[in-house]
Amino acid sequence: MAVLLDGAAVKVYSEPKGRCIKCGRPARVRLLYARAWLCDEHFLEYLREKVARGLTRYDMIRRGDKVIVAVSGGKDSMTLMDVLSGLSTRLGIELIAVHINLGIGDFSQQSLSAFREACKRYQGVKCLELDLKELTGFYLPDLLKAVRRPACSVCGLVRRYILNALAVELGASEVATGHHMNDIMAYAVKNFLGQNLEQIPKLGPVVEGEESAVRRIRPLFDVYEDETRAYAIIGGVPYTSAVCPFKPRDSMEDVIKRMLETIERRSPSLLISSARKMAESLESYPRSERPMGRCKYCGMPTSREVCSFCSLTQAIAGRPLGPEVRSKIRDIAAKLALMR
Ligand code: AMP
Ligand code: ZN
Ligand code: ZN
């Protein structure tokens, strides 16, 4: 029988092979880490409820919150958008899905189409497209030509700045990203190996707002990557599998992720218990002591005189772009408020 997903934590067969523990009907989803079979319908429900429990367990959101969901168009953030849109009424939260067009050729085209498709599907979610070139005058490949820094670090910095600035203007309570447990734990192991222990608290389910203007939350903190993939396949979630051409091949994170999969296959559920223990012991890790202030150009929080976005753009454009970007985002936020 064909196997649609042959993961360390979840397997999905093309046809039923077991009985659903909820309803007894034929089931094709095997949760290896929970030693359970689920039918398609009950798997989708299981994952939604698992995320809902995580939101409560880690105190990620409160009734009345305005939550920005950062959506890349890939399976993880699209699954997140699907799950949160299904829970939003019950949880009493307002969702604003935001996609940033980074202008990375075909990859960005496909990401944008997937996002647009999702916006048609989830009618209750407000959708917002931001264009990096309209905001800064540059797309990501132009930025990368001008600085000698790893692509993912420039991209992450730019995206974080834009999402933070938007959250400030919209008065959003938090920014939710689609990071899942496998990625988070791979970063944690990498930071452990380098003994950058003060980075580990930043990998928790919630990062409080002093560092980034608003709270950052990771609702998929205790969700296996296999689960997001299975959810996207079974739930028919629109997403793109396009891979960013700037993503380094065989990065240290990739190697560590594969190692963690091997460990999970040997000892099912080890990764989830480790992630949950880490979430409970974040207080015991050292934290960087640098006091937070405001960027002298754009006013966004930073531990230096000039924020990393303003210093990056100063090197590229000859002037810090923070103030211009913030004012454009202010206009966009005002228009979005009028659309209500
Ligand atoms: P990555 O750094 O590509 O693994 O992405 C991590 C998370 O950042 C994703 O799960 C999304 O929540 C968010 N993200 C990535 N790319 C974009 C984008 N182009 N627009 C909005 N959010 C994004
Ligand atoms: Zn069932
Ligand atoms: Zn700045």
XYZ file of C-alpha atoms and ligand atoms in Angstrom:
365
model
C 0.000 0.000 0.000
C 1.252 3.458 -0.857
C 2.427 5.649 1.987
C 1.627 9.339 1.452
C 3.704 10.464 4.403
C 6.373 8.315 5.997
C 7.476 10.463 8.904
C 9.127 9.660 12.202
C 6.106 10.936 14.148
C 3.194 10.436 11.723
C 2.470 8.107 8.840
C -0.354 8.635 6.374
C -1.349 5.711 4.144
C -3.244 6.021 0.900
C -5.946 3.728 2.276
C -7.202 2.856 5.767
C -5.112 0.354 7.693
C -6.398 0.676 11.250
C -9.403 1.798 13.306
C -9.934 5.343 14.545
C -9.624 5.572 18.337
C -12.386 8.186 18.367
C -15.085 6.653 16.172
C -13.946 3.134 15.289
C -14.151 3.817 11.570
C -11.359 2.774 9.178
C -8.340 5.049 9.659
C -5.240 5.840 7.608
C -3.397 8.262 9.889
C -0.986 6.655 12.343
C 0.317 8.897 15.119
C 3.469 6.997 16.003
C 4.293 9.282 18.905
C 0.870 8.719 20.477
C 0.474 5.108 19.311
C -2.947 5.892 17.833
C -4.908 5.567 14.598
C -7.211 8.378 13.529
C -9.622 8.757 10.635
C -9.124 11.854 8.462
C -11.882 13.830 10.139
C -10.718 13.043 13.649
C -7.092 13.754 12.800
C -8.000 17.266 11.618
C -10.065 17.790 14.745
C -7.261 16.366 16.918
C -4.703 18.807 15.539
C -7.004 21.814 15.913
C -7.677 20.858 19.526
C -3.989 20.226 20.161
C -3.166 23.741 18.968
C -6.040 25.168 21.022
C -4.684 23.427 24.147
C -1.185 24.775 23.441
C -2.556 28.322 23.122
C -4.013 27.960 26.610
C -1.168 25.974 28.159
C 1.426 28.553 27.157
C -0.888 31.511 27.664
C -0.318 32.666 24.097
C -3.507 34.599 23.457
C -6.427 36.108 25.321
C -10.033 36.770 24.360
C -10.304 40.038 22.431
C -6.736 39.856 21.078
C -5.881 41.072 17.615
C -3.456 38.518 16.191
C -1.256 39.026 13.135
C -0.512 35.701 11.446
C 2.654 35.803 9.349
C 1.953 33.640 6.313
C 4.723 32.584 3.928
C 2.591 30.346 1.686
C 4.408 27.180 2.803
C 2.684 24.262 4.516
C 3.401 25.324 8.096
C 2.070 28.859 8.126
C -0.820 27.873 5.827
C -1.768 25.103 8.248
C -1.507 27.652 11.052
C -3.829 30.018 9.181
C -6.336 27.205 8.608
C -6.268 26.067 12.232
C -6.494 29.556 13.724
C -9.284 30.597 11.395
C -11.226 27.540 12.575
C -10.658 28.504 16.216
C -10.971 32.294 16.029
C -14.683 32.598 16.846
C -14.462 30.210 19.758
C -11.348 31.909 21.125
C -12.744 35.397 20.541
C -9.730 36.668 18.586
C -9.424 38.801 15.484
C -7.048 37.456 12.805
C -5.079 39.469 10.293
C -3.072 37.300 7.889
C -0.060 39.084 6.436
C 2.167 38.005 3.574
C 5.289 39.889 2.568
C 6.241 39.647 -1.096
C 10.027 39.424 -0.987
C 10.436 39.478 -4.778
C 12.436 36.243 -4.990
C 11.422 35.302 -8.568
C 9.199 32.229 -9.046
C 9.444 31.307 -5.421
C 7.748 34.520 -4.333
C 5.190 34.287 -7.166
C 4.111 30.843 -6.026
C 4.080 31.911 -2.380
C 1.860 34.871 -3.204
C -0.592 32.753 -5.227
C -0.902 30.263 -2.385
C -1.589 33.111 0.024
C -4.238 34.610 -2.267
C -5.917 31.252 -2.601
C -6.065 30.917 1.183
C -7.530 34.396 1.497
C -10.416 33.383 -0.768
C -10.966 30.288 1.310
C -10.931 31.780 4.820
C -13.507 34.510 4.498
C -13.442 35.521 8.148
C -9.740 36.388 8.086
C -8.539 39.817 7.049
C -5.723 39.490 4.534
C -2.952 41.929 3.853
C -0.231 41.734 1.193
C 2.867 43.828 1.712
C 5.437 44.372 -1.013
C 9.055 44.710 0.057
C 9.951 46.916 -2.900
C 7.059 49.284 -2.286
C 8.148 49.619 1.322
C 11.913 49.888 0.895
C 12.672 50.347 -2.817
C 14.412 46.960 -2.903
C 13.463 43.319 -3.236
C 15.431 40.729 -1.288
C 17.875 39.805 -4.106
C 18.839 43.511 -4.410
C 19.407 43.734 -0.673
C 21.595 40.631 -0.777
C 23.747 41.990 -3.576
C 24.535 45.016 -1.469
C 25.540 43.330 1.803
C 27.767 40.393 2.605
C 25.580 38.604 5.079
C 23.795 35.239 5.033
C 20.549 35.521 3.037
C 18.345 34.024 5.768
C 19.601 36.449 8.377
C 18.928 39.506 6.168
C 15.504 38.134 5.221
C 14.584 37.317 8.823
C 15.672 40.755 10.007
C 13.669 42.568 7.321
C 10.546 40.445 7.846
C 10.656 40.850 11.608
C 11.015 44.614 11.316
C 8.079 44.941 8.921
C 5.795 42.684 10.954
C 6.727 44.471 14.171
C 6.132 47.893 12.685
C 2.782 46.737 11.339
C 1.797 45.251 14.693
C 2.576 48.577 16.383
C 0.442 50.548 13.909
C -2.453 48.117 14.048
C -2.322 47.870 17.823
C -2.002 44.095 17.442
C -1.550 42.015 20.579
C 0.784 39.469 19.014
C 2.475 38.212 15.869
C 2.051 34.464 15.275
C 4.505 32.544 13.084
C 4.362 29.038 11.656
C 7.519 27.677 13.321
C 6.920 24.048 14.285
C 8.579 21.900 16.925
C 11.159 20.255 14.649
C 12.540 23.625 13.548
C 12.454 25.075 17.051
C 14.227 22.087 18.582
C 16.832 22.082 15.811
C 17.615 25.734 16.630
C 17.746 24.855 20.322
C 20.240 22.025 19.715
C 22.319 24.251 17.462
C 22.437 26.934 20.141
C 23.277 24.338 22.760
C 26.176 23.046 20.673
C 27.490 26.576 20.266
C 26.709 27.235 23.965
C 24.687 30.293 22.994
C 22.395 29.526 25.889
C 20.952 33.029 26.073
C 19.361 32.383 22.654
C 17.292 29.474 23.989
C 14.629 31.491 25.870
C 13.908 33.231 22.549
C 12.792 29.835 21.184
C 9.889 29.444 23.584
C 6.205 29.388 22.622
C 5.953 33.045 23.663
C 8.576 35.778 23.452
C 7.426 38.790 25.397
C 7.331 42.143 23.734
C 10.221 44.147 25.095
C 12.560 42.907 22.421
C 10.278 43.071 19.453
C 7.654 45.696 20.267
C 4.895 43.061 20.428
C 4.631 39.523 21.755
C 5.721 36.848 19.328
C 3.884 33.544 19.584
C 4.455 30.134 18.020
C 1.174 28.238 18.172
C 2.813 25.174 16.544
C 5.453 25.012 19.288
C 4.535 21.433 20.289
C 3.366 20.321 16.839
C 5.550 17.953 14.832
C 6.429 18.986 11.297
C 4.862 15.669 10.217
C 1.585 16.831 11.742
C 1.539 20.096 9.797
C 2.334 18.170 6.620
C -0.367 15.556 7.297
C -2.882 18.311 8.123
C -2.108 20.182 4.903
C -2.424 17.000 2.804
C -5.602 15.689 4.421
C -7.279 19.054 4.936
C -6.593 20.139 1.356
C -4.869 23.273 2.628
C -3.558 25.278 -0.322
C 0.197 25.704 -0.042
C 3.311 25.887 -2.151
C 6.195 23.418 -1.871
C 8.514 25.851 -3.650
C 11.869 26.140 -1.892
C 13.585 29.493 -1.556
C 16.604 29.554 -3.917
C 18.639 31.336 -1.231
C 18.146 28.545 1.298
C 21.584 26.982 1.876
C 21.793 23.296 1.063
C 22.657 20.986 3.928
C 22.798 23.713 6.535
C 23.635 22.801 10.138
C 19.893 23.131 10.956
C 19.071 20.569 8.258
C 21.655 18.118 9.572
C 20.372 18.525 13.132
C 16.757 18.119 11.964
C 17.617 14.803 10.326
C 19.422 13.686 13.460
C 16.368 14.548 15.570
C 14.169 12.524 13.194
C 16.464 9.532 13.648
C 16.204 9.911 17.416
C 12.401 10.192 17.195
C 12.204 7.003 15.126
C 14.282 5.220 17.772
C 12.312 6.693 20.709
C 8.826 7.860 19.677
C 7.559 11.010 21.455
C 11.019 11.975 22.740
C 10.987 15.234 20.793
C 7.624 16.434 22.074
C 8.444 15.634 25.681
C 11.770 17.400 25.323
C 10.134 20.497 23.759
C 7.532 20.676 26.518
C 10.189 20.315 29.221
C 12.224 23.037 27.555
C 9.177 25.345 27.564
C 8.865 24.822 31.309
C 12.517 25.472 32.075
C 13.120 28.577 29.944
C 13.498 30.690 33.089
C 16.601 28.764 34.058
C 18.571 29.764 30.941
C 20.781 32.842 30.995
C 19.360 35.941 29.330
C 21.241 38.711 27.606
C 21.487 41.655 29.950
C 21.594 44.452 27.386
C 18.946 47.047 28.259
C 16.416 47.875 25.563
C 16.063 51.384 24.225
C 14.724 53.017 21.071
C 16.397 53.401 17.686
C 17.511 57.002 17.273
C 16.189 57.050 13.707
C 12.939 55.099 13.675
C 11.995 54.727 17.342
C 11.586 50.945 17.254
C 12.914 48.926 20.217
C 16.599 47.992 20.069
C 19.451 47.318 22.466
C 21.784 49.518 20.413
C 21.686 53.150 19.383
C 20.520 52.263 15.881
C 18.250 49.273 15.202
C 19.490 46.467 12.947
C 17.042 47.417 10.171
C 18.201 51.030 10.096
C 21.864 50.034 10.133
C 21.337 47.439 7.378
C 19.466 49.864 5.146
C 21.945 52.643 5.871
C 24.669 50.401 4.444
C 22.575 49.680 1.348
C 20.668 52.857 0.567
C 22.972 55.406 2.183
C 20.307 56.390 4.711
C 18.353 54.524 7.391
C 15.029 53.451 5.875
C 13.232 52.749 9.153
C 11.383 56.089 9.337
C 10.104 55.851 5.707
C 9.053 52.247 6.076
C 7.235 53.022 9.300
C 5.362 55.912 7.721
C 4.272 53.779 4.730
C 3.135 51.044 7.085
C 1.214 53.639 9.099
C -0.737 54.567 5.932
C -1.401 50.927 5.096
C -2.638 50.282 8.639
C -4.937 53.312 8.470
C -6.448 52.051 5.189
C -6.960 48.604 6.674
C -8.774 50.165 9.626
C -11.122 51.967 7.205
C -11.988 48.689 5.485
C -13.837 47.397 8.517
P 11.131 30.625 7.737
O 12.097 31.575 8.369
O 11.072 30.721 6.249
O 11.223 29.240 8.263
O 9.701 31.140 8.179
C 9.315 31.159 9.509
C 7.972 31.824 9.650
O 8.083 33.185 9.240
C 6.869 31.248 8.775
O 6.252 30.137 9.396
C 5.923 32.410 8.648
O 5.113 32.515 9.801
C 6.874 33.591 8.613
N 7.189 33.991 7.215
C 8.151 33.500 6.401
N 8.143 34.105 5.198
C 7.148 35.020 5.233
C 6.623 35.978 4.288
N 7.138 36.098 3.069
N 5.579 36.737 4.675
C 5.053 36.627 5.915
N 5.502 35.748 6.841
C 6.532 34.950 6.516
Zn -12.720 8.922 13.579
Zn 15.581 52.015 13.299
